[in-house]
Coordinates of C-alpha atoms and ligand atoms in Angstrom, one line a residue:
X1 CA 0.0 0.0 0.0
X2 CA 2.6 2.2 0.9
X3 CA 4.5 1.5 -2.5
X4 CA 1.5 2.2 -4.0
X5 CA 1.0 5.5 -2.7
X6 CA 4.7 6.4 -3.7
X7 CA 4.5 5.5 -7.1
X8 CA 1.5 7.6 -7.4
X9 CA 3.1 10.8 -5.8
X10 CA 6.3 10.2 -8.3
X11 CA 3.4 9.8 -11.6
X12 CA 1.8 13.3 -10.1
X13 CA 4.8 15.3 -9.6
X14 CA 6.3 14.2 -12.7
X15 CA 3.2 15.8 -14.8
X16 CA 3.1 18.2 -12.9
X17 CA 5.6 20.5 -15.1
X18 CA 4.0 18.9 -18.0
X19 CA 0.4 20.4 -16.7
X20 CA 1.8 23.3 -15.4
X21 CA 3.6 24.0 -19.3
X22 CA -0.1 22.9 -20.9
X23 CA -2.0 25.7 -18.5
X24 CA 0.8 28.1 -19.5
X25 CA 0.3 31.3 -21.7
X26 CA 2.0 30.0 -25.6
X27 CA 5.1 32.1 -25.4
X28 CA 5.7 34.1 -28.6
X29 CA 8.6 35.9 -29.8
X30 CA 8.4 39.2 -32.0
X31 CA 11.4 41.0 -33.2
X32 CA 10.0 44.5 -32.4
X33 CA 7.5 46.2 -30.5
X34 CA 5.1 47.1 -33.1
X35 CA 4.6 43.7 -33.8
X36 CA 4.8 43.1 -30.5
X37 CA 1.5 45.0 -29.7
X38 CA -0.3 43.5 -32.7
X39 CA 0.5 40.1 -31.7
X40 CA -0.8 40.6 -28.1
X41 CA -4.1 42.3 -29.6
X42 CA -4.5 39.0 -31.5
X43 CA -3.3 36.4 -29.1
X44 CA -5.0 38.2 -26.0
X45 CA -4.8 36.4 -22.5
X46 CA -3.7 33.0 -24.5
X47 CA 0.0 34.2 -25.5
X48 CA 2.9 36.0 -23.8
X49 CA 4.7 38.3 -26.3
X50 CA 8.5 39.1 -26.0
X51 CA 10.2 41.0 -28.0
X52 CA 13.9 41.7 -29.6
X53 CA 14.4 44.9 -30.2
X54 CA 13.3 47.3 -27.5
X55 CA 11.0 50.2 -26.9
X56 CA 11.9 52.8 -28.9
X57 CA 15.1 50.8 -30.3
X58 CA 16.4 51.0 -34.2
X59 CA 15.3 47.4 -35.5
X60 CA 18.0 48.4 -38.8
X61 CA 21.0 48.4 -36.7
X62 CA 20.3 45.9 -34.0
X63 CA 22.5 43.5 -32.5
X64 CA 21.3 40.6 -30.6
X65 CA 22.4 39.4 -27.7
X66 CA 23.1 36.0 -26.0
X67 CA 19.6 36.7 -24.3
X68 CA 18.2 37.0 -27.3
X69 CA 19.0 33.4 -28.4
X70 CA 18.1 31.9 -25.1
X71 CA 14.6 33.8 -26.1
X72 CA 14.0 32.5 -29.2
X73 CA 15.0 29.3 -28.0
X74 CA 12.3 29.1 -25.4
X75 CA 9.8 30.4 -27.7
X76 CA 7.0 28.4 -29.9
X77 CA 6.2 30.7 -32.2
X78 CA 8.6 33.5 -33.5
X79 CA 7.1 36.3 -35.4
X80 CA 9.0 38.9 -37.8
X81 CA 8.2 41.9 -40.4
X82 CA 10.0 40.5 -43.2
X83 CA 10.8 42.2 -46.2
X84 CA 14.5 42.8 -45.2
X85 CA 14.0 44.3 -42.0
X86 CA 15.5 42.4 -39.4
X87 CA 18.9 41.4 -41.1
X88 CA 20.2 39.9 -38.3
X89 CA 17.0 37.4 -37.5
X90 CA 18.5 34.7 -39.5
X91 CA 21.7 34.2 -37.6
X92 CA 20.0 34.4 -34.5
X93 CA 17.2 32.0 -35.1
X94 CA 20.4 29.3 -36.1
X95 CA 22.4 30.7 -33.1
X96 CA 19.4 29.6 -31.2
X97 CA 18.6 25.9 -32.5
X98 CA 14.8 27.2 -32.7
X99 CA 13.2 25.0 -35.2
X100 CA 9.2 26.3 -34.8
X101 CA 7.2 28.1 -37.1
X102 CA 8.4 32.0 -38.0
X103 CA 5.2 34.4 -39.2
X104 CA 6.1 36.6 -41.6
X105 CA 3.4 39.2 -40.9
X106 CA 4.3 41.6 -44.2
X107 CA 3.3 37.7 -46.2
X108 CA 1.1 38.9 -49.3
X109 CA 2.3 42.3 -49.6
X110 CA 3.9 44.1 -52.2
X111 CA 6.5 45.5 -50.8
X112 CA 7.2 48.8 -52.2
X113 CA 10.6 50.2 -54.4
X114 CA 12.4 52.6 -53.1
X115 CA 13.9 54.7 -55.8
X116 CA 17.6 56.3 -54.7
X117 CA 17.0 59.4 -56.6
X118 CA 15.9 62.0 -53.9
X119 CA 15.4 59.6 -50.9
X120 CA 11.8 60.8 -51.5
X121 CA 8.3 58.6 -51.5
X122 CA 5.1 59.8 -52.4
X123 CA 1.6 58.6 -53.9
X124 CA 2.0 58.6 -57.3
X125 CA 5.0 56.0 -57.2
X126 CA 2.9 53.2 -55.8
X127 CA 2.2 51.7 -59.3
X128 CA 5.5 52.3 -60.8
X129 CA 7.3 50.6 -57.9
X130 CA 4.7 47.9 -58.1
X131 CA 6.3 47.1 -61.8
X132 CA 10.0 47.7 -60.6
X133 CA 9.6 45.0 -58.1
X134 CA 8.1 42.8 -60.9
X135 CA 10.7 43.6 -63.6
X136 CA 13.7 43.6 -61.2
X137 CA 12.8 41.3 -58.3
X138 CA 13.4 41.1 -54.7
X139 CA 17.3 40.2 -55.1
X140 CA 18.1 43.6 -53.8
X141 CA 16.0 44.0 -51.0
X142 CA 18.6 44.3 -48.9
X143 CA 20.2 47.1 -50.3
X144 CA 19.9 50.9 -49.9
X145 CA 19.7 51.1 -53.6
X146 CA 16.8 50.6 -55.4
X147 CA 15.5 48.8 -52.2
X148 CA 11.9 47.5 -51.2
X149 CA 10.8 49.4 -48.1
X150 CA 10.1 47.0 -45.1
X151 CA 8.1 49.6 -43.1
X152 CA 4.5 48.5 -44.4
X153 CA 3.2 48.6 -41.0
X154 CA 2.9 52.6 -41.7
X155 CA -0.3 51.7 -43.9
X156 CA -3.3 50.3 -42.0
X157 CA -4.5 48.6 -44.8
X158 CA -1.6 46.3 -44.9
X159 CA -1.9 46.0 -40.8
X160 CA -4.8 43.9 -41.5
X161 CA -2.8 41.6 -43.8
X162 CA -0.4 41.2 -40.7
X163 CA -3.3 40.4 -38.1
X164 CA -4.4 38.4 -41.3
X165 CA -1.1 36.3 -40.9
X166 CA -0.7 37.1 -36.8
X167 CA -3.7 35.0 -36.3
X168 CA -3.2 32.3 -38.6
X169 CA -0.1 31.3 -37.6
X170 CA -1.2 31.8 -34.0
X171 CA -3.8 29.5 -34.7
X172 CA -1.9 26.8 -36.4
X173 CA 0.3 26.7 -33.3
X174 CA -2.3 26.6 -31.5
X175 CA -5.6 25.5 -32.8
X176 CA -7.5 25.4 -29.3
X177 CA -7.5 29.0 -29.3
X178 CA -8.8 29.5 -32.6
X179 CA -12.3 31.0 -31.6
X180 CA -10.2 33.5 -29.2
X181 CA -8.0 34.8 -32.2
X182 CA -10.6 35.1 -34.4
X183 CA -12.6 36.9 -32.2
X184 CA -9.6 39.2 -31.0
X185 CA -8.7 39.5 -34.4
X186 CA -12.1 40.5 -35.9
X187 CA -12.3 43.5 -32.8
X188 CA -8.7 44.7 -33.7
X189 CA -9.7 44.6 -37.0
X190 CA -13.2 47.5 -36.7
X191 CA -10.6 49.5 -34.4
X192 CA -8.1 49.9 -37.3
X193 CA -10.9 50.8 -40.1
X194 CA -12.1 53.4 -37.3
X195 CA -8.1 54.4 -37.4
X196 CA -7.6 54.3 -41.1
X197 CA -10.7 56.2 -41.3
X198 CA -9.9 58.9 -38.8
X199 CA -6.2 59.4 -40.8
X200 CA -7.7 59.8 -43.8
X201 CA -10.1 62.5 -42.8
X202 CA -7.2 64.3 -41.3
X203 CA -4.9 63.8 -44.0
X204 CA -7.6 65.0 -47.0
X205 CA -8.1 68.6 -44.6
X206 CA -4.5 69.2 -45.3
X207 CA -4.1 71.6 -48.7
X208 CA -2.2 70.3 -51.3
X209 CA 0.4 72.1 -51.2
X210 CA 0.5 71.3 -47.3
X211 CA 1.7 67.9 -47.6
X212 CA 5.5 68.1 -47.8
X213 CA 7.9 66.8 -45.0
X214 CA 11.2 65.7 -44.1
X215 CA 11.8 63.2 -41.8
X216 CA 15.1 61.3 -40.4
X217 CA 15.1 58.9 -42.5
X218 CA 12.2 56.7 -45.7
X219 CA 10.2 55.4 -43.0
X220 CA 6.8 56.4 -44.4
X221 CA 6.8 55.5 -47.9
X222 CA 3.6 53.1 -47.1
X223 CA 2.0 56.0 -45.6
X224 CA 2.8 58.4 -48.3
X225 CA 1.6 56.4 -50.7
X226 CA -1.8 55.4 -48.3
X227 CA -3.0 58.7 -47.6
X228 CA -1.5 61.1 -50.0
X229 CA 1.7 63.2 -48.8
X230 CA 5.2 63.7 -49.8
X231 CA 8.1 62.4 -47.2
X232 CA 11.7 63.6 -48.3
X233 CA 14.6 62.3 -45.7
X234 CA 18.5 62.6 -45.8
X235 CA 18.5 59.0 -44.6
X236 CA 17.5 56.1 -46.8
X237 CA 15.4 53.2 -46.0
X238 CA 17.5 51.7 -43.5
X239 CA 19.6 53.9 -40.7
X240 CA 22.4 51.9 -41.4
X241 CA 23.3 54.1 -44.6
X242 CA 25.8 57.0 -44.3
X243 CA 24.4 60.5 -44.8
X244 CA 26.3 62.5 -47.6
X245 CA 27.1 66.1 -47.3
X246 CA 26.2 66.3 -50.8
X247 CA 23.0 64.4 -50.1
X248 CA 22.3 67.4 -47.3
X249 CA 22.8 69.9 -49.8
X250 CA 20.5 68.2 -52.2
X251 CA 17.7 67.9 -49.7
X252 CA 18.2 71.9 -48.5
X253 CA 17.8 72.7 -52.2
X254 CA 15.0 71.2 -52.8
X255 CA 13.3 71.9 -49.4
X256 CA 13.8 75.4 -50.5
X257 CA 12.1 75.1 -53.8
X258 CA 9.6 73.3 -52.4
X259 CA 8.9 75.6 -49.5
X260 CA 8.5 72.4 -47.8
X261 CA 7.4 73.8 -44.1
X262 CA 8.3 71.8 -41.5
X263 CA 10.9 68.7 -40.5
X264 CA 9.8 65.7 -38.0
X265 CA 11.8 63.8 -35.2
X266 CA 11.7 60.5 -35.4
X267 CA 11.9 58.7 -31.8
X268 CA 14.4 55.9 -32.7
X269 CA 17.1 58.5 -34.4
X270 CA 19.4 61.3 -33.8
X271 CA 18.0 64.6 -34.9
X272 CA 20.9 66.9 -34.7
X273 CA 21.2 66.4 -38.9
X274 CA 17.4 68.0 -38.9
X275 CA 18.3 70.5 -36.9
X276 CA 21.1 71.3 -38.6
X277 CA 18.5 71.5 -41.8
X278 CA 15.7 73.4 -40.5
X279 CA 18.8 75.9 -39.3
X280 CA 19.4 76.0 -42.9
X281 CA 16.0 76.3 -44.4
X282 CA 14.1 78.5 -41.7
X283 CA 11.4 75.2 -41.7
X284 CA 10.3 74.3 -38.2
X285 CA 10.2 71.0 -36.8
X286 CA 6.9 69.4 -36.2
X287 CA 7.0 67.4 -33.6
X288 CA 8.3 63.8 -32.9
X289 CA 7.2 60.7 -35.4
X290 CA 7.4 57.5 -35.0
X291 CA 8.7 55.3 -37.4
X292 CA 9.9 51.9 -36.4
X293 CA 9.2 50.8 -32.6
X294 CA 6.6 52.4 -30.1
X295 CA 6.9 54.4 -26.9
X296 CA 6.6 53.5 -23.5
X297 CA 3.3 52.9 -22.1
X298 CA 3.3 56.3 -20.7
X299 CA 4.3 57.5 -24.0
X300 CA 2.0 58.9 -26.8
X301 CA 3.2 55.6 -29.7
X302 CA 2.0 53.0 -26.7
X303 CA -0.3 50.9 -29.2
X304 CA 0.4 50.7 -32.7
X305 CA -3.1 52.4 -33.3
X306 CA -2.3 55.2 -30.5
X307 CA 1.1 55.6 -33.0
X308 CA -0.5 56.0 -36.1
X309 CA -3.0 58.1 -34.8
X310 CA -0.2 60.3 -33.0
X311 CA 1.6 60.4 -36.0
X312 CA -1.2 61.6 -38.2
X313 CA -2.0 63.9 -35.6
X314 CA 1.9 65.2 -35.3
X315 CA 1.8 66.0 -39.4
X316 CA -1.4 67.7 -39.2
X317 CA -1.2 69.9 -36.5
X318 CA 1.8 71.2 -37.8
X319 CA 0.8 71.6 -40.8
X320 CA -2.7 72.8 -40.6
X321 CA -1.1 76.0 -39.1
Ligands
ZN1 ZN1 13.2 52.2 -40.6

């Protein structure tokens, strides 16, 4: 009887960190907050979210750390922008022996071309980069030159192609929770039409000729091209790139034939080159943007909605006036 009792404490205790790891939250990596905060709208209560690259941290020049690995490693599902952002994902997810699924959230988006001339993105190109990317494929996406944009998070109609893949590949991990996910998914989804709505109201008030900034660096080529305005920026589409003093020049030029009025911050780069531009130009600077990772809670980019929105609201303001 007594050996009976024993072998039935050593079966319990033995599932119990089985049980416990079934009861558990599915733990889910993301490489950097903003899809950080779309993966917790989508996975709710039922996932815990980490991500890489930090709060307000540059996911272009990021370097990961041993942590990082042990992360991944731990993880079960491991979810990235794609489109050449995250260089350095590769060699991590080998570093860490993970071998579960990766979501590429940007899957089934046309990524945009970046054209070098100008460092400059606006509406019109959309079609004619559609065609570049056609003719000249995808081989140099990793390049500053002639490179496709990763930063399609900047257009909420292609945020609903990432919850679109967020939640499938949630739910293939995890079918059980498929009712939670859609449903989560379905109610992110009404608050980003309300969001896309709102930022296209705002946008169309703008004049025409109203609609011309500088920023740090081609972060809102998506966002040019969704809601009709002009972003010019000494940097390219990764921070990585070197800024030119010839490039400078370039931009000052054509800020001044422009009478482009006003220069924007962005919150994960140095702004001293802007300042050095508006000094230059006599344009003012906006405000802060944010371009590739949110704020602190506290901050006004805590949600990628409340970013978008304070984004929109940033370039409007300050050029309403
Ligand atoms: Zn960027």
């Amino acid at each position: 009887m007594n050996r009976r009792i024993f072998l039935g404490l050593t079966t319990a205790l033995a599932l119990l960190p089985l049980q416990a790891f079934a009861q558990d939250k599915l733990p889910v990596v993301a490489s950097f907050s903003i899809l950080g905060d779309m993966v917790s709208e989508v996975g709710g209560d039922r996932v815990a979210v980490t991500m890489l690259v930090d709060l307000d941290g540059d996911a272009h020049v990021y370097s990961p750390t041993p942590a990082d690995a042990q992360t991944v490693a731990a993880a079960q599902v491991v979810v990235v922008n794609g489109l050449g952002f995250e260089g350095w994902l590769d060699r991590l997810i080998e570093a860490s022996e993970y071998a579960g699924p990766v979501i590429v959230a940007t899957a089934g988006i046309k990524g945009l071309e970046m054209a070098e001339e100008g460092h400059e993105a606006h509406a019109e190109d959309e079609a004619h980069a559609h065609d570049e990317v056609k003719a000249e494929g995808a081989d140099h996406g990793h390049d500053d030159h002639g490179a496709i944009d990763p930063h399609a998070w900047q257009s909420l109609a292609n945020a609903r192609l990432y919850v679109a893949n967020i939640e499938a590949g949630l739910t293939a991990a995890d079918p059980e929770g498929a009712n939670t996910y859609a449903a989560n998914a379905a109610a992110y989804l009404a608050e980003i039409d309300a969001a896309e709505a709102d930022i296209k109201a705002a946008v169309a008030a703008l004049p025409e000729n109203r609609r011309s900034v500088v920023t740090s660096h081609d972060a809102f080529g998506y966002y040019a091209a969704a809601y009709g305005m002009t972003f010019h920026a000494p940097e390219g589409l990764s921070t990585e790139s070197e800024v030119s003093a010839a490039d400078v020049a370039a931009l000052i030029t054509q800020m001044k034939a422009e009478a482009i009025p006003a220069v924007f911050m962005e919150n994960i780069t140095d702004g001293r080159l802007l300042e050095q531009i508006t000094s230059e130009t006599g344009a003012k600077i906006g405000g802060t943007l944010f371009s590739d990772a949110l704020s602190g809670p506290d901050g006004p980019a805590s949600t990628y909605l409340n970013m978008m929105r304070h984004n929109t609201t940033t370039l409007t303001t300050a050029l309403g006036e």
